[in-house]
Amino acid sequence: RTIGDRIGEAKASGNLGNTLKILGQFDEAVVCCQRHLDISQEQGDKVGEARALYNIGNVYHAKGKHLSWNMTQDPGFLPPEVKETLQKASEYYERNLSLVKELGDRAAQGRAYGNLGNTQYLLGNFSEAIAFHKERLAIAKEFGDKAAERRAYSNLGNAHIFLGRFDISAEYYKKTLQVSRQLKDQAVEAQACYSLGNTYTLLQDYERAIEYHLKHLVIAQELGDR
């Protein structure tokens, strides 16, 4: 501010916002991220503007998740305050998405699609969530980003469960399992086995359910995860 570096001030405000978000001070975080947005727009800094929109989306997303932690309901059954917060997150992600499309930034589009999928899932809009996660998956494959691909498969499996399409869920969870093995991530592999066990229980294929729950158990024991 002293030297009149507006872009520097914008970036510093954004960093403050992200730090406050991590500290759970969501309302202060929004103020700082909004300053990042305002200055970026004033300076015609499109990249900064896109980043600020994404960050504000993240703050509302984190706030929404934080508010719903105390509740054990299924996605979609949310108190008005939580719903409103997640809808705001979604709006900022949408604005971010249209801007990064304009900028031709595919990696940023992938991130926006993934977060839009997650917020729509929490809001109980499962068909919309699926559409966004499919876009996320396509971009992850484009970049050879196996971790993002794995997350997309997992999220697609979760959303199909709530639409009662258990067979489709099972296929996505199997892909999750496959990729987590490629990544040599045992914790995620265990999680995929757990999801498959539950899905096959829903499909009333109890033999296969047992098989996957046993695999989950073996990994949990190996990892010493009580």
Tab-separated table of C-alpha atoms in Angstrom:
chain	number	residue	atom	x	y	z
A	1	ARG	CA	0.000	0.000	0.000
A	2	THR	CA	2.813	2.413	0.926
A	3	ILE	CA	4.438	2.067	-2.487
A	4	GLY	CA	1.060	2.024	-4.291
A	5	ASP	CA	1.501	-1.512	-5.670
A	6	ARG	CA	-2.166	-2.403	-6.259
A	7	ILE	CA	-1.539	-5.871	-7.727
A	8	GLY	CA	0.751	-6.664	-4.791
A	9	GLU	CA	-1.935	-5.489	-2.372
A	10	ALA	CA	-4.493	-7.661	-4.169
A	11	LYS	CA	-2.286	-10.763	-3.912
A	12	ALA	CA	-1.512	-10.088	-0.253
A	13	SER	CA	-5.235	-9.714	0.471
A	14	GLY	CA	-5.898	-13.029	-1.281
A	15	ASN	CA	-3.196	-14.761	0.766
A	16	LEU	CA	-4.679	-13.322	3.960
A	17	GLY	CA	-8.096	-14.564	2.915
A	18	ASN	CA	-6.820	-18.096	2.315
A	19	THR	CA	-5.030	-18.121	5.669
A	20	LEU	CA	-8.119	-16.874	7.525
A	21	LYS	CA	-10.147	-19.604	5.779
A	22	ILE	CA	-7.781	-22.261	7.146
A	23	LEU	CA	-8.163	-20.686	10.622
A	24	GLY	CA	-11.949	-21.010	10.256
A	25	GLN	CA	-12.482	-17.227	10.282
A	26	PHE	CA	-14.747	-17.360	7.246
A	27	ASP	CA	-16.378	-13.924	7.354
A	28	GLU	CA	-13.033	-12.111	7.639
A	29	ALA	CA	-11.681	-14.376	4.891
A	30	VAL	CA	-14.480	-13.288	2.538
A	31	VAL	CA	-13.645	-9.604	3.161
A	32	CYS	CA	-9.975	-10.150	2.226
A	33	CYS	CA	-10.786	-12.282	-0.830
A	34	GLN	CA	-13.341	-9.691	-1.943
A	35	ARG	CA	-10.607	-7.019	-1.768
A	36	HIS	CA	-8.435	-9.267	-3.956
A	37	LEU	CA	-11.373	-9.473	-6.406
A	38	ASP	CA	-12.136	-5.734	-6.379
A	39	ILE	CA	-8.535	-4.665	-6.981
A	40	SER	CA	-8.035	-7.308	-9.712
A	41	GLN	CA	-11.137	-6.051	-11.527
A	42	GLU	CA	-10.062	-2.426	-11.084
A	43	GLN	CA	-6.620	-3.284	-12.556
A	44	GLY	CA	-8.092	-5.419	-15.370
A	45	ASP	CA	-6.116	-8.403	-14.048
A	46	LYS	CA	-8.193	-11.314	-15.360
A	47	VAL	CA	-5.966	-14.024	-13.874
A	48	GLY	CA	-6.135	-12.375	-10.453
A	49	GLU	CA	-9.887	-11.966	-10.814
A	50	ALA	CA	-10.317	-15.664	-11.644
A	51	ARG	CA	-8.155	-16.645	-8.673
A	52	ALA	CA	-10.135	-14.380	-6.333
A	53	LEU	CA	-13.478	-15.796	-7.511
A	54	TYR	CA	-12.160	-19.321	-6.938
A	55	ASN	CA	-10.874	-18.395	-3.478
A	56	ILE	CA	-14.209	-16.855	-2.436
A	57	GLY	CA	-15.920	-20.018	-3.648
A	58	ASN	CA	-13.518	-22.027	-1.485
A	59	VAL	CA	-14.277	-19.913	1.604
A	60	TYR	CA	-18.041	-20.410	1.245
A	61	HIS	CA	-17.493	-24.113	0.465
A	62	ALA	CA	-15.369	-24.538	3.613
A	63	LYS	CA	-17.876	-22.556	5.682
A	64	GLY	CA	-20.752	-24.691	4.384
A	65	LYS	CA	-18.893	-27.907	5.184
A	66	HIS	CA	-17.944	-26.558	8.607
A	67	LEU	CA	-21.567	-25.653	9.398
A	68	SER	CA	-22.828	-29.067	8.301
A	69	TRP	CA	-20.179	-31.082	10.214
A	70	ASN	CA	-22.381	-31.245	13.290
A	71	MET	CA	-25.161	-32.805	11.246
A	72	THR	CA	-25.264	-36.411	10.165
A	73	GLN	CA	-28.001	-36.082	7.548
A	74	ASP	CA	-27.579	-37.191	3.969
A	75	PRO	CA	-26.586	-34.600	1.358
A	76	GLY	CA	-29.478	-32.364	0.381
A	77	PHE	CA	-31.122	-32.228	3.822
A	78	LEU	CA	-29.589	-28.964	4.936
A	79	PRO	CA	-30.599	-26.076	7.206
A	80	PRO	CA	-31.238	-22.824	5.258
A	81	GLU	CA	-27.978	-21.184	6.381
A	82	VAL	CA	-25.881	-24.094	5.118
A	83	LYS	CA	-27.809	-24.273	1.857
A	84	GLU	CA	-27.386	-20.551	1.257
A	85	THR	CA	-23.637	-20.741	1.962
A	86	LEU	CA	-23.121	-23.656	-0.436
A	87	GLN	CA	-25.197	-21.928	-3.117
A	88	LYS	CA	-22.926	-18.894	-2.799
A	89	ALA	CA	-19.880	-21.165	-3.194
A	90	SER	CA	-21.463	-22.599	-6.320
A	91	GLU	CA	-22.149	-19.147	-7.771
A	92	TYR	CA	-18.517	-18.065	-7.319
A	93	TYR	CA	-17.237	-21.323	-8.840
A	94	GLU	CA	-19.563	-20.739	-11.837
A	95	ARG	CA	-18.177	-17.218	-12.282
A	96	ASN	CA	-14.640	-18.583	-11.961
A	97	LEU	CA	-15.404	-21.276	-14.530
A	98	SER	CA	-16.681	-18.880	-17.177
A	99	LEU	CA	-13.626	-16.663	-16.693
A	100	VAL	CA	-11.045	-19.493	-16.881
A	101	LYS	CA	-12.830	-20.763	-20.007
A	102	GLU	CA	-12.348	-17.302	-21.485
A	103	LEU	CA	-8.662	-17.472	-20.459
A	104	GLY	CA	-8.353	-20.996	-21.904
A	105	ASP	CA	-6.944	-22.365	-18.628
A	106	ARG	CA	-7.889	-26.069	-18.734
A	107	ALA	CA	-6.294	-27.000	-15.397
A	108	ALA	CA	-8.287	-24.287	-13.616
A	109	GLN	CA	-11.449	-25.458	-15.397
A	110	GLY	CA	-10.825	-28.925	-13.978
A	111	ARG	CA	-10.581	-27.561	-10.447
A	112	ALA	CA	-13.769	-25.512	-10.883
A	113	TYR	CA	-15.705	-28.506	-12.247
A	114	GLY	CA	-14.573	-30.680	-9.338
A	115	ASN	CA	-15.636	-28.117	-6.742
A	116	LEU	CA	-18.930	-27.450	-8.503
A	117	GLY	CA	-19.567	-31.194	-8.420
A	118	ASN	CA	-18.822	-31.297	-4.698
A	119	THR	CA	-21.058	-28.337	-3.808
A	120	GLN	CA	-23.945	-29.647	-5.934
A	121	TYR	CA	-23.554	-33.043	-4.256
A	122	LEU	CA	-23.801	-31.478	-0.793
A	123	LEU	CA	-26.865	-29.527	-1.966
A	124	GLY	CA	-28.466	-32.822	-3.013
A	125	ASN	CA	-28.432	-31.974	-6.750
A	126	PHE	CA	-26.986	-35.329	-7.749
A	127	SER	CA	-27.590	-35.188	-11.514
A	128	GLU	CA	-25.848	-31.802	-11.704
A	129	ALA	CA	-23.017	-33.139	-9.551
A	130	ILE	CA	-22.564	-36.055	-11.970
A	131	ALA	CA	-22.409	-33.742	-14.990
A	132	PHE	CA	-19.695	-31.633	-13.314
A	133	HIS	CA	-17.664	-34.624	-12.128
A	134	LYS	CA	-17.734	-36.093	-15.653
A	135	GLU	CA	-16.206	-32.850	-16.936
A	136	ARG	CA	-13.643	-33.045	-14.127
A	137	LEU	CA	-12.815	-36.618	-15.111
A	138	ALA	CA	-12.280	-35.709	-18.763
A	139	ILE	CA	-9.832	-32.922	-17.861
A	140	ALA	CA	-7.992	-35.129	-15.338
A	141	LYS	CA	-7.480	-37.725	-18.089
A	142	GLU	CA	-6.335	-34.992	-20.492
A	143	PHE	CA	-3.597	-34.017	-18.010
A	144	GLY	CA	-2.814	-37.583	-16.915
A	145	ASP	CA	-3.662	-36.441	-13.382
A	146	LYS	CA	-4.290	-39.815	-11.728
A	147	ALA	CA	-5.125	-38.421	-8.284
A	148	ALA	CA	-7.820	-36.142	-9.724
A	149	GLU	CA	-9.096	-38.990	-11.900
A	150	ARG	CA	-9.378	-41.186	-8.807
A	151	ARG	CA	-11.313	-38.483	-6.919
A	152	ALA	CA	-13.684	-38.005	-9.866
A	153	TYR	CA	-14.466	-41.745	-10.041
A	154	SER	CA	-15.091	-41.809	-6.318
A	155	ASN	CA	-17.364	-38.749	-6.465
A	156	LEU	CA	-19.275	-40.199	-9.427
A	157	GLY	CA	-19.799	-43.412	-7.476
A	158	ASN	CA	-21.108	-41.482	-4.459
A	159	ALA	CA	-23.560	-39.410	-6.502
A	160	HIS	CA	-24.996	-42.442	-8.321
A	161	ILE	CA	-25.687	-44.119	-4.955
A	162	PHE	CA	-28.111	-41.322	-4.064
A	163	LEU	CA	-29.882	-41.739	-7.412
A	164	GLY	CA	-30.314	-45.436	-6.604
A	165	ARG	CA	-28.059	-46.507	-9.509
A	166	PHE	CA	-26.016	-48.954	-7.467
A	167	ASP	CA	-24.706	-50.936	-10.448
A	168	ILE	CA	-23.243	-47.770	-12.024
A	169	SER	CA	-21.753	-46.820	-8.630
A	170	ALA	CA	-20.048	-50.198	-8.411
A	171	GLU	CA	-18.405	-49.625	-11.810
A	172	TYR	CA	-17.077	-46.232	-10.726
A	173	TYR	CA	-15.818	-47.583	-7.403
A	174	LYS	CA	-13.984	-50.367	-9.274
A	175	LYS	CA	-12.242	-47.715	-11.352
A	176	THR	CA	-11.421	-45.853	-8.125
A	177	LEU	CA	-9.880	-49.055	-6.795
A	178	GLN	CA	-7.876	-49.626	-9.960
A	179	VAL	CA	-6.407	-46.104	-9.951
A	180	SER	CA	-5.668	-46.118	-6.201
A	181	ARG	CA	-3.658	-49.309	-6.772
A	182	GLN	CA	-1.744	-47.599	-9.588
A	183	LEU	CA	-1.072	-44.709	-7.190
A	184	LYS	CA	-0.034	-47.219	-4.502
A	185	ASP	CA	-2.276	-45.374	-2.045
A	186	GLN	CA	-3.419	-48.035	0.387
A	187	ALA	CA	-5.684	-45.830	2.478
A	188	VAL	CA	-7.640	-44.838	-0.614
A	189	GLU	CA	-7.647	-48.440	-1.824
A	190	ALA	CA	-9.190	-49.479	1.507
A	191	GLN	CA	-11.813	-46.737	1.166
A	192	ALA	CA	-12.728	-47.986	-2.322
A	193	CYS	CA	-13.088	-51.556	-1.012
A	194	TYR	CA	-15.330	-50.259	1.765
A	195	SER	CA	-17.518	-48.386	-0.766
A	196	LEU	CA	-17.703	-51.495	-2.972
A	197	GLY	CA	-18.665	-53.638	0.016
A	198	ASN	CA	-21.516	-51.267	0.849
A	199	THR	CA	-22.622	-51.027	-2.789
A	200	TYR	CA	-22.760	-54.798	-3.228
A	201	THR	CA	-24.773	-55.008	-0.006
A	202	LEU	CA	-27.256	-52.570	-1.572
A	203	LEU	CA	-27.248	-54.756	-4.706
A	204	GLN	CA	-27.884	-57.772	-2.405
A	205	ASP	CA	-24.786	-59.533	-3.746
A	206	TYR	CA	-23.601	-60.503	-0.278
A	207	GLU	CA	-20.743	-62.796	-1.353
A	208	ARG	CA	-19.041	-59.967	-3.203
A	209	ALA	CA	-19.816	-57.528	-0.408
A	210	ILE	CA	-18.002	-59.820	2.054
A	211	GLU	CA	-15.066	-60.160	-0.322
A	212	TYR	CA	-14.585	-56.360	-0.500
A	213	HIS	CA	-15.137	-55.788	3.225
A	214	LEU	CA	-12.469	-58.412	3.941
A	215	LYS	CA	-10.044	-56.594	1.626
A	216	HIS	CA	-10.850	-53.389	3.499
A	217	LEU	CA	-10.190	-55.136	6.812
A	218	VAL	CA	-6.836	-56.546	5.684
A	219	ILE	CA	-5.556	-53.121	4.572
A	220	ALA	CA	-6.866	-51.446	7.739
A	221	GLN	CA	-4.931	-54.020	9.790
A	222	GLU	CA	-1.807	-53.560	7.659
A	223	LEU	CA	-1.976	-49.803	8.178
A	224	GLY	CA	-2.686	-50.223	11.898
A	225	ASP	CA	-5.778	-48.079	11.428
A	226	ARG	CA	-7.953	-48.875	14.455
